[in-house]
Amino acid sequence: MKVLATQATPKYVFALVFLLCLPALGLVSAFSLDHLSPIVALAMIGSPLALLIVVFCVRYLNQSQLIWLFIIGLPLHSFISMVLYGMLHIPGGVITALSVWKELVALIAAVVFIIRAVPAIIHRPIRITLVDSFVLLFAVWVFGRLCWSNVDGSAVPLQAQIYGMRFYIIPLSLYAVGRLAVLDVNAHEKLYWMLAILGGVTGALAVIERIIPDEIFISILQALGYHSYYTDYVHATAMWGQGNTSASMWSYIGGWFIRRASSIYLVSKPFAFSYLVILPAILSLLWTKRQRVATRWLWLCAVLSMLGLLLSITRASIVIGVFVFFVMAVLLKQWRTMVFIVFSGIISLTVLLSLPAIQSYIGTIVTASDTSTRQHLDGWIGGLTNPNTPWLTGFGVGTANQENLRFDLEPTGYQLGVVSESIYVQVLQELGVIGSLLYIGLQIALIVQANRLIASGDLYLFRAGLVVRWMVIGVLLTSFVAIPWQNALVLTYFFWLLAGQLSALRLKSVIKQPDSVEQPLLSGASLRRSL
């Protein structure tokens, strides 16, 4: 079962992509021009060669190999950067140049897949789905708002614009990759298995991490260059945790500082956010598979994933993860799982609520007297009550992005004494009501499209729709108190890849190959009854 294949990429495409991406790489490398060193200069000179190598690799990469690159590279990105900078003392300019590999791969892959699709589009015009329409309108508005900011002189400095555009361009590029790439019938199931294994492995590492005593674990991190990386490269200011670690590593519960598990992500939030895409993938396989061996492994991955999520101590992600787990079990009529979740929840709550420390902790959350809850409320109130906001069009791309702090530029929220902790507030501040409506409409369109695949009666389409629907619902809920696309690489990249693939599946351009997939059933209702 494959999407209709397109012609091979013409040779001139490599030169074109090279010329388009070289200025972007030069700008990123130029961030360290104030402290230019011979090694940084060498990195800038060698970057075109590295870019040519990337383009050459993409020429022979299909989507499956691209997924392998992301599934291995994205979780390890921060850890490798820490080791290179903190332990091996590689200059920051070189680390910055190397760190853009993921953005370059996404952009180059999008350009290559678009050009590959042109011959097929000429012979057979592509049909536009509802999600495609929202993506195109949102992209036009983002680029139009950026251009207008530079025309009227209200734009932030170039570095902030680049990071602000990255926030929007990378998701749109990944959507294009998923939408236009050649799709194999087994690619989805392989991707779900890869995400399941990733969730199980990172969850197991989180368990091991929490077993290690705090002093030993912190000494291991410091030996790997943790403190130098966060203070000198990331420019983190809240380093008051035990052993000069980041405050984000600790949670204050009932008078005790408890270390949050972050696995190989170094920070607990990106680790927890990754399960917004991993858990739906695991559960969609777990409850649509009939092989006992596969089911046992999937249950192991599910248990380890939930343990890792709980040990991350990110309240919103834990609540949303349990919600997704339970509601999917209810809708798919997994009665034993439902009973297990209910009884486990009752026992856990009974034990926790009997502890005075937990009672006081819950009391601070309910009364909004803890720092985190107050910060979220201040972000919403400040973002929605700022009288200076141009509500229709927003302040412009990059103005509310917290990455500005890396360049000593305060985002709009900081200028008002308000920290934007929600993607809805950030999009409203940057793109106005028009951009917010397009963004929310895009997410709703994804849910509508996923529901149509779920009702198709085909097990393959049912599974794909199930994953995307609950992935989108999880992101929509999390976005009230977080900015998922900020640094959660695994969530960002695979969310938009799967969203693009969903649009391709919706067009029913899948050619069924007998004996390669499980046979489709007659209707969505009969499919759910069989599960």
Coordinates of C-alpha atoms in Angstrom, one line a residue:
M1 CA 0.0 0.0 0.0
K2 CA 1.8 3.1 -1.2
V3 CA 0.9 6.7 -2.0
L4 CA 1.4 7.3 -5.7
A5 CA 5.2 7.8 -6.2
T6 CA 6.7 10.8 -7.9
Q7 CA 9.6 11.3 -10.2
A8 CA 13.2 11.5 -9.0
T9 CA 14.7 14.8 -7.9
P10 CA 16.4 16.7 -10.8
K11 CA 20.1 17.3 -10.2
Y12 CA 19.8 21.1 -10.3
V13 CA 17.6 20.8 -7.1
F14 CA 20.7 20.3 -5.0
A15 CA 22.3 23.5 -6.1
L16 CA 19.1 25.4 -5.6
V17 CA 18.5 24.1 -2.1
F18 CA 22.2 24.8 -1.3
L19 CA 21.8 28.4 -2.4
L20 CA 18.6 28.9 -0.5
C21 CA 19.8 27.4 2.8
L22 CA 23.4 28.8 2.9
P23 CA 22.3 32.3 3.9
A24 CA 20.2 30.9 6.8
L25 CA 23.2 28.9 8.0
G26 CA 25.4 31.9 7.8
L27 CA 23.0 34.0 9.9
V28 CA 22.8 31.3 12.6
S29 CA 26.6 31.0 12.7
A30 CA 26.8 34.8 12.9
F31 CA 25.2 34.8 16.3
S32 CA 28.7 34.5 17.8
L33 CA 30.4 37.1 15.6
D34 CA 31.0 39.3 18.6
H35 CA 33.3 36.7 20.1
L36 CA 34.6 35.2 16.8
S37 CA 37.4 32.6 17.3
P38 CA 39.4 30.6 14.7
I39 CA 37.4 27.5 15.5
V40 CA 34.1 29.3 14.9
A41 CA 35.5 30.8 11.7
L42 CA 36.5 27.3 10.6
A43 CA 33.0 26.1 11.4
M44 CA 31.5 28.8 9.3
I45 CA 33.8 28.0 6.4
G46 CA 33.1 24.3 6.7
S47 CA 29.3 24.7 7.1
P48 CA 28.6 24.8 3.3
L49 CA 30.4 21.5 2.9
A50 CA 28.3 20.0 5.8
L51 CA 25.2 21.4 4.1
L52 CA 26.1 19.7 0.8
I53 CA 26.5 16.4 2.7
V54 CA 23.1 16.8 4.2
V55 CA 21.5 17.6 0.9
F56 CA 23.3 14.6 -0.7
C57 CA 21.9 12.4 2.1
V58 CA 18.4 13.7 1.7
R59 CA 18.6 12.8 -2.0
Y60 CA 18.7 9.2 -1.0
L61 CA 16.6 9.4 2.1
N62 CA 13.0 8.2 2.1
Q63 CA 10.5 9.1 4.8
S64 CA 11.3 6.0 6.8
Q65 CA 15.0 6.8 7.0
L66 CA 14.2 10.4 7.9
I67 CA 12.1 9.1 10.8
W68 CA 15.0 7.0 12.0
L69 CA 17.2 10.0 12.0
F70 CA 14.7 12.0 14.1
I71 CA 13.8 9.1 16.4
I72 CA 17.5 8.8 17.4
G73 CA 18.8 12.3 17.1
L74 CA 16.0 14.4 18.6
P75 CA 15.9 12.8 22.1
L76 CA 19.8 12.9 22.3
H77 CA 20.1 16.4 20.9
S78 CA 20.4 18.3 24.3
F79 CA 22.5 15.6 25.9
I80 CA 25.0 15.6 23.1
S81 CA 25.2 19.4 23.1
M82 CA 25.9 19.4 26.8
V83 CA 28.7 16.9 26.5
L84 CA 30.3 18.7 23.5
Y85 CA 30.1 22.1 25.2
G86 CA 30.5 21.3 28.9
M87 CA 32.8 18.4 28.9
L88 CA 34.7 18.6 25.7
H89 CA 34.8 22.4 25.7
I90 CA 33.8 22.9 22.0
P91 CA 33.1 26.6 21.4
G92 CA 29.5 27.8 21.6
G93 CA 29.5 29.0 18.0
V94 CA 30.3 25.6 16.8
I95 CA 27.6 24.0 19.0
T96 CA 25.1 26.5 17.6
A97 CA 26.1 25.7 14.1
L98 CA 25.8 22.0 14.7
S99 CA 22.5 22.4 16.6
V100 CA 20.7 23.5 13.5
W101 CA 21.0 20.1 11.9
K102 CA 17.3 19.3 12.8
E103 CA 16.0 22.5 11.3
L104 CA 18.1 22.1 8.2
V105 CA 17.0 18.5 7.7
A106 CA 13.3 19.5 8.0
L107 CA 13.7 22.5 5.7
I108 CA 15.7 20.7 3.1
A109 CA 13.4 17.6 3.2
A110 CA 10.4 19.9 2.7
V111 CA 11.9 21.7 -0.3
V112 CA 13.0 18.3 -1.9
F113 CA 9.6 16.7 -1.4
I114 CA 7.8 19.7 -2.8
I115 CA 10.0 19.7 -5.9
R116 CA 9.6 16.0 -6.3
A117 CA 5.8 16.4 -6.1
V118 CA 5.7 19.1 -8.9
P119 CA 5.7 16.6 -11.9
A120 CA 3.0 14.5 -10.3
I121 CA 0.9 17.6 -9.5
I122 CA 1.2 18.8 -13.1
H123 CA -0.2 15.5 -14.4
R124 CA -2.7 15.1 -11.7
P125 CA -3.7 18.2 -9.7
I126 CA -3.5 17.6 -6.0
R127 CA -6.7 17.8 -3.9
I128 CA -6.7 20.2 -1.0
T129 CA -8.0 19.0 2.3
L130 CA -9.5 21.1 5.1
V131 CA -6.2 20.9 7.0
D132 CA -4.3 21.9 3.9
S133 CA -6.4 25.0 3.6
F134 CA -5.8 26.1 7.2
V135 CA -2.0 25.3 6.9
L136 CA -1.8 27.5 3.8
L137 CA -3.7 30.3 5.3
F138 CA -1.7 30.2 8.5
A139 CA 1.6 30.2 6.5
V140 CA 0.5 33.2 4.4
W141 CA -0.5 35.1 7.5
V142 CA 2.8 34.4 9.3
F143 CA 4.9 35.5 6.4
G144 CA 2.7 38.5 5.7
R145 CA 2.9 39.6 9.3
L146 CA 6.7 39.2 9.3
C147 CA 7.0 41.3 6.1
W148 CA 4.7 44.0 7.4
S149 CA 6.7 44.3 10.7
N150 CA 9.8 45.0 8.7
V151 CA 8.0 47.5 6.5
D152 CA 6.5 49.6 9.3
G153 CA 9.7 49.4 11.4
S154 CA 8.1 47.5 14.3
A155 CA 10.1 44.3 13.9
V156 CA 12.4 43.0 16.6
P157 CA 16.1 42.5 15.8
L158 CA 17.1 39.9 13.2
Q159 CA 18.1 37.2 15.7
A160 CA 14.8 37.3 17.4
Q161 CA 13.0 37.2 14.1
I162 CA 14.9 34.1 13.1
Y163 CA 14.0 32.3 16.3
G164 CA 10.4 33.5 16.0
M165 CA 10.1 32.2 12.5
R166 CA 11.6 28.9 13.5
F167 CA 8.7 28.5 15.9
Y168 CA 6.3 28.5 12.9
I169 CA 8.4 27.4 9.9
I170 CA 9.6 24.1 11.2
P171 CA 6.1 22.7 12.0
L172 CA 4.8 23.9 8.5
S173 CA 7.9 22.3 6.9
L174 CA 7.3 19.0 8.7
Y175 CA 3.7 19.0 7.7
A176 CA 4.8 19.4 4.0
V177 CA 7.2 16.4 4.4
G178 CA 4.4 14.2 5.8
R179 CA 1.9 15.4 3.3
L180 CA 4.0 14.9 0.2
A181 CA 6.4 12.1 1.0
V182 CA 6.0 8.6 -0.4
L183 CA 4.1 6.6 2.2
D184 CA 4.4 2.9 2.7
V185 CA 1.7 0.9 4.4
N186 CA 4.1 -0.4 7.0
A187 CA 5.6 3.0 7.7
H188 CA 2.9 3.9 10.1
E189 CA 3.1 0.7 12.1
K190 CA 6.9 0.9 12.1
L191 CA 6.7 4.5 13.3
Y192 CA 4.3 3.6 16.1
W193 CA 6.6 0.8 17.2
M194 CA 9.6 3.1 17.2
L195 CA 7.7 5.7 19.3
A196 CA 6.6 2.9 21.6
I197 CA 10.2 1.7 22.1
L198 CA 11.4 5.2 22.6
G199 CA 8.8 5.7 25.3
G200 CA 9.7 2.5 27.0
V201 CA 13.5 3.1 26.9
T202 CA 13.3 6.7 28.1
G203 CA 10.8 5.7 30.8
A204 CA 13.2 3.0 32.0
L205 CA 16.0 5.5 32.0
A206 CA 13.8 7.8 34.1
V207 CA 13.2 5.0 36.6
I208 CA 16.9 4.3 36.9
E209 CA 17.6 8.0 37.2
R210 CA 15.3 8.3 40.2
I211 CA 16.8 5.3 41.9
I212 CA 20.3 6.9 41.8
P213 CA 20.7 9.1 44.9
D214 CA 20.6 12.8 44.3
E215 CA 24.3 13.5 45.2
I216 CA 25.6 10.8 42.9
F217 CA 23.3 11.8 40.1
I218 CA 24.3 15.5 40.3
S219 CA 28.0 14.6 40.4
I220 CA 27.5 12.6 37.2
L221 CA 25.8 15.5 35.5
Q222 CA 28.5 18.0 36.6
A223 CA 31.2 15.7 35.3
L224 CA 29.4 15.7 31.9
G225 CA 29.5 19.5 31.9
Y226 CA 25.9 20.3 33.0
H227 CA 26.6 23.5 35.0
S228 CA 28.9 25.0 32.3
Y229 CA 26.4 24.2 29.6
Y230 CA 23.4 25.7 31.3
T231 CA 25.1 28.8 32.7
D232 CA 27.4 29.8 29.8
Y233 CA 25.6 28.4 26.8
V234 CA 21.9 28.3 27.6
H235 CA 22.2 31.3 29.9
A236 CA 19.9 29.8 32.4
T237 CA 19.4 32.2 35.4
A238 CA 17.5 30.0 37.9
M239 CA 20.3 27.8 38.9
W240 CA 19.4 27.6 42.6
G241 CA 18.7 23.9 42.6
Q242 CA 20.7 21.4 44.7
G243 CA 24.3 21.2 43.5
N244 CA 23.9 24.4 41.3
T245 CA 21.4 22.6 39.1
S246 CA 18.5 24.2 37.2
A247 CA 15.4 25.0 39.2
S248 CA 13.4 23.2 36.6
M249 CA 15.0 19.9 37.8
W250 CA 13.2 20.2 41.2
S251 CA 9.7 20.4 42.4
Y252 CA 8.7 21.7 45.8
I253 CA 6.1 19.4 47.4
G254 CA 5.0 19.6 51.0
G255 CA 8.2 21.3 52.2
W256 CA 10.5 18.9 50.3
F257 CA 12.5 19.4 47.1
I258 CA 12.0 16.4 44.9
R259 CA 14.1 15.8 41.8
R260 CA 12.1 15.5 38.5
A261 CA 13.1 12.8 36.1
S262 CA 14.1 14.0 32.7
S263 CA 15.7 10.9 31.2
I264 CA 18.0 11.8 28.3
Y265 CA 16.2 15.1 27.7
L266 CA 17.9 17.0 30.6
V267 CA 14.6 18.9 31.3
S268 CA 11.5 17.3 32.5
K269 CA 9.0 19.2 30.4
P270 CA 10.2 18.1 26.9
F271 CA 10.5 14.6 28.4
A272 CA 6.9 14.7 29.6
F273 CA 5.6 16.4 26.4
S274 CA 7.0 13.6 24.3
Y275 CA 4.4 11.2 25.7
L276 CA 1.6 13.3 24.2
V277 CA 2.6 11.6 20.9
I278 CA 4.1 8.4 22.3
L279 CA 1.1 7.3 24.5
P280 CA -1.5 7.4 21.7
A281 CA 0.9 5.5 19.4
I282 CA 1.4 2.8 22.1
L283 CA -2.3 2.5 22.9
S284 CA -3.4 2.4 19.3
L285 CA -1.1 -0.6 18.7
L286 CA -1.9 -2.2 22.0
W287 CA -5.6 -2.3 21.6
T288 CA -5.7 -3.2 17.8
K289 CA -3.1 -5.9 17.9
R290 CA -4.0 -9.6 18.2
Q291 CA -0.6 -11.2 18.6
R292 CA 0.2 -12.1 22.3
V293 CA 3.9 -11.5 22.0
A294 CA 3.5 -8.0 20.6
T295 CA 0.8 -7.2 23.2
R296 CA 3.2 -8.1 26.0
W297 CA 5.9 -5.9 24.7
L298 CA 3.5 -3.0 24.2
W299 CA 2.2 -3.4 27.7
L300 CA 5.7 -3.2 29.0
C301 CA 6.3 0.0 27.0
A302 CA 3.0 1.5 28.2
V303 CA 3.9 0.8 31.9
L304 CA 7.4 2.2 31.6
S305 CA 6.0 5.2 29.7
M306 CA 3.5 6.0 32.4
L307 CA 6.1 5.5 35.1
G308 CA 8.4 7.9 33.3
L309 CA 5.6 10.4 32.9
L310 CA 4.7 10.2 36.7
L311 CA 8.4 10.6 37.7
S312 CA 8.7 13.8 35.6
I313 CA 6.3 15.5 38.1
T314 CA 4.8 17.7 35.4
R315 CA 1.2 18.1 36.7
A316 CA -0.5 19.1 33.5
S317 CA 1.2 16.3 31.4
I318 CA 0.4 13.7 34.0
V319 CA -3.3 14.6 34.2
I320 CA -3.6 14.7 30.4
G321 CA -1.7 11.5 30.0
V322 CA -4.0 9.6 32.5
F323 CA -7.0 11.3 30.8
V324 CA -6.0 10.1 27.3
F325 CA -5.2 6.6 28.7
F326 CA -8.6 6.3 30.4
V327 CA -10.8 7.8 27.7
M328 CA -9.2 5.7 25.0
A329 CA -9.8 2.6 27.1
V330 CA -13.5 3.6 27.5
L331 CA -14.1 4.3 23.9
L332 CA -12.4 1.1 22.8
K333 CA -14.2 -0.8 25.5
Q334 CA -11.1 -2.1 27.2
W335 CA -12.9 -3.0 30.4
R336 CA -10.1 -4.6 32.3
T337 CA -7.9 -1.6 31.7
M338 CA -10.6 0.7 32.8
V339 CA -11.1 -1.2 36.1
F340 CA -7.3 -1.3 36.7
I341 CA -7.0 2.5 36.1
V342 CA -10.0 3.3 38.4
F343 CA -8.8 1.1 41.3
S344 CA -5.2 2.2 40.9
G345 CA -6.4 5.8 41.0
I346 CA -8.6 5.3 44.1
I347 CA -5.8 3.6 46.0
S348 CA -3.1 6.1 45.0
L349 CA -5.3 9.1 45.9
T350 CA -6.3 7.5 49.2
V351 CA -2.6 7.0 50.1
L352 CA -1.5 10.4 48.9
L353 CA -4.3 12.4 50.5
S354 CA -3.5 10.8 53.9
L355 CA -0.1 12.5 53.8
P356 CA -0.2 16.1 55.3
A357 CA 2.5 17.2 52.9
I358 CA 0.5 16.2 49.9
Q359 CA -2.6 17.8 51.4
S360 CA -0.8 21.1 51.7
Y361 CA 0.6 20.8 48.2
I362 CA -2.9 20.2 46.7
G363 CA -4.2 23.2 48.8
T364 CA -1.6 25.5 47.2
I365 CA -2.7 24.4 43.7
V366 CA -6.4 24.8 44.4
T367 CA -5.9 28.2 45.9
A368 CA -3.4 29.3 43.2
S369 CA -0.9 30.2 45.9
D370 CA 2.0 28.2 44.5
T371 CA 4.6 29.9 42.2
S372 CA 3.8 27.8 39.1
T373 CA 0.0 28.3 39.2
R374 CA 0.4 32.1 39.8
Q375 CA 2.8 32.3 36.9
H376 CA 0.3 30.6 34.6
L377 CA -2.6 32.9 35.8
D378 CA -0.4 36.0 35.5
G379 CA 0.5 35.0 31.9
W380 CA -3.1 34.6 30.9
I381 CA -4.4 37.7 32.7
G382 CA -1.5 39.9 31.5
G383 CA -1.7 38.6 27.9
L384 CA -5.5 39.2 27.7
T385 CA -5.7 42.5 29.5
N386 CA -2.8 44.4 27.9
P387 CA -4.3 47.6 26.5
N388 CA -1.4 48.1 24.1
T389 CA -1.9 44.9 22.2
P390 CA -3.0 45.3 18.5
W391 CA -5.6 42.6 18.9
L392 CA -6.4 42.1 15.3
T393 CA -2.8 41.6 14.0
G394 CA -0.6 41.2 17.0
F395 CA 2.8 42.7 17.8
G396 CA 4.6 40.6 15.1
V397 CA 6.6 37.4 14.7
G398 CA 9.2 36.8 17.5
T399 CA 8.0 39.5 19.9
A400 CA 6.6 37.1 22.5
N401 CA 9.1 34.3 22.0
Q402 CA 11.0 33.5 25.2
E403 CA 14.0 32.5 23.1
N404 CA 14.7 36.3 22.9
L405 CA 16.2 36.1 26.3
R406 CA 19.2 34.3 24.8
F407 CA 20.0 37.6 23.0
D408 CA 19.3 39.8 26.0
L409 CA 16.1 40.9 24.3
E410 CA 12.9 40.9 26.4
P411 CA 9.8 39.5 24.8
T412 CA 6.6 41.6 25.0
G413 CA 5.4 39.6 28.0
Y414 CA 8.5 40.4 30.0
Q415 CA 8.3 44.1 29.2
L416 CA 4.8 44.0 30.8
G417 CA 6.1 42.1 33.8
V418 CA 4.2 39.0 32.5
V419 CA 5.5 35.6 31.4
S420 CA 3.7 34.0 28.6
E421 CA 3.2 30.3 29.6
S422 CA 0.6 29.4 27.0
I423 CA 0.9 29.0 23.3
Y424 CA -2.6 30.6 22.9
V425 CA -1.3 33.8 24.6
Q426 CA 1.9 33.8 22.6
V427 CA 0.1 33.4 19.2
L428 CA -2.4 36.0 20.2
Q429 CA 0.4 38.5 21.1
E430 CA 2.4 37.8 18.0
L431 CA -0.2 37.1 15.3
G432 CA -3.4 38.6 16.8
V433 CA -6.9 37.3 16.7
I434 CA -6.6 36.4 13.0
G435 CA -3.5 34.2 13.7
S436 CA -5.1 32.6 16.8
L437 CA -8.3 31.7 14.9
L438 CA -6.3 30.1 12.1
Y439 CA -4.1 28.2 14.6
I440 CA -7.1 26.8 16.6
G441 CA -9.0 26.1 13.4
L442 CA -6.0 24.1 12.1
Q443 CA -6.1 21.9 15.3
I444 CA -9.9 21.4 15.1
A445 CA -9.6 20.5 11.4
L446 CA -7.1 17.8 12.3
I447 CA -9.5 16.3 14.8
V448 CA -12.3 16.4 12.2
Q449 CA -10.1 14.7 9.6
A450 CA -9.0 12.1 12.1
N451 CA -12.6 11.2 13.0
R452 CA -13.4 10.6 9.4
L453 CA -10.5 8.1 9.2
I454 CA -11.7 6.4 12.4
A455 CA -15.1 5.9 10.8
S456 CA -13.7 4.5 7.6
G457 CA -13.8 0.9 8.7
D458 CA -10.2 0.2 7.7
L459 CA -8.0 -0.9 10.5
Y460 CA -5.0 0.9 9.1
L461 CA -6.9 4.2 8.7
F462 CA -8.6 3.7 12.1
R463 CA -5.3 3.4 13.9
A464 CA -3.8 6.5 12.1
G465 CA -6.9 8.6 12.9
L466 CA -6.9 7.4 16.5
V467 CA -3.3 8.4 17.1
V468 CA -3.7 11.9 15.6
R469 CA -7.0 12.6 17.3
W470 CA -5.7 12.0 20.8
M471 CA -2.4 13.5 20.0
V472 CA -4.1 16.8 19.0
I473 CA -6.5 16.7 22.0
G474 CA -3.5 16.3 24.4
V475 CA -1.6 19.2 22.8
L476 CA -4.7 21.4 22.9
L477 CA -5.1 20.8 26.6
T478 CA -1.4 21.2 27.4
S479 CA -1.3 24.5 25.4
F480 CA -3.3 26.2 28.1
V481 CA -0.4 26.1 30.5
A482 CA 2.6 25.5 28.2
I483 CA 4.2 26.2 24.8
P484 CA 4.6 22.7 23.4
W485 CA 6.5 23.8 20.2
Q486 CA 9.2 25.7 22.2
N487 CA 11.8 23.0 23.0
A488 CA 9.8 19.7 22.9
L489 CA 11.6 18.3 19.8
V490 CA 10.1 14.8 19.8
L491 CA 6.5 16.1 20.2
T492 CA 7.0 18.9 17.6
Y493 CA 8.6 16.9 14.9
F494 CA 6.4 13.8 15.1
F495 CA 3.2 15.7 15.7
W496 CA 3.5 17.6 12.4
L497 CA 4.8 14.6 10.5
L498 CA 1.8 12.6 11.5
A499 CA -0.5 15.5 10.8
G500 CA 0.8 15.7 7.2
Q501 CA 0.5 12.0 6.8
L502 CA -3.1 12.1 8.0
S503 CA -4.0 14.6 5.1
A504 CA -2.4 12.2 2.6
L505 CA -4.4 9.3 4.0
R506 CA -7.6 11.4 3.9
L507 CA -7.4 11.7 0.2
K508 CA -7.6 7.9 -0.1
S509 CA -4.6 7.8 -2.4
V510 CA -3.6 4.5 -0.7
I511 CA -3.3 1.5 -3.0
K512 CA -4.1 -1.6 -1.0
Q513 CA -1.8 -4.6 -1.3
P514 CA -3.4 -7.9 -0.3
D515 CA -1.6 -9.9 2.4
S516 CA 0.5 -6.9 3.5
V517 CA -1.9 -5.5 6.0
E518 CA -4.7 -6.7 8.2
Q519 CA -8.0 -6.8 6.3
P520 CA -10.3 -3.8 6.6
L521 CA -13.7 -4.3 8.3
L522 CA -17.1 -3.2 7.1
S523 CA -17.7 -0.2 9.3
G524 CA -16.3 1.9 12.1
A525 CA -18.9 0.5 14.4
S526 CA -18.1 -3.1 13.6
L527 CA -14.4 -2.4 14.0
R528 CA -14.9 -1.0 17.5
R529 CA -17.1 -3.9 18.4
S530 CA -14.4 -6.3 17.3
L531 CA -11.8 -4.6 19.5

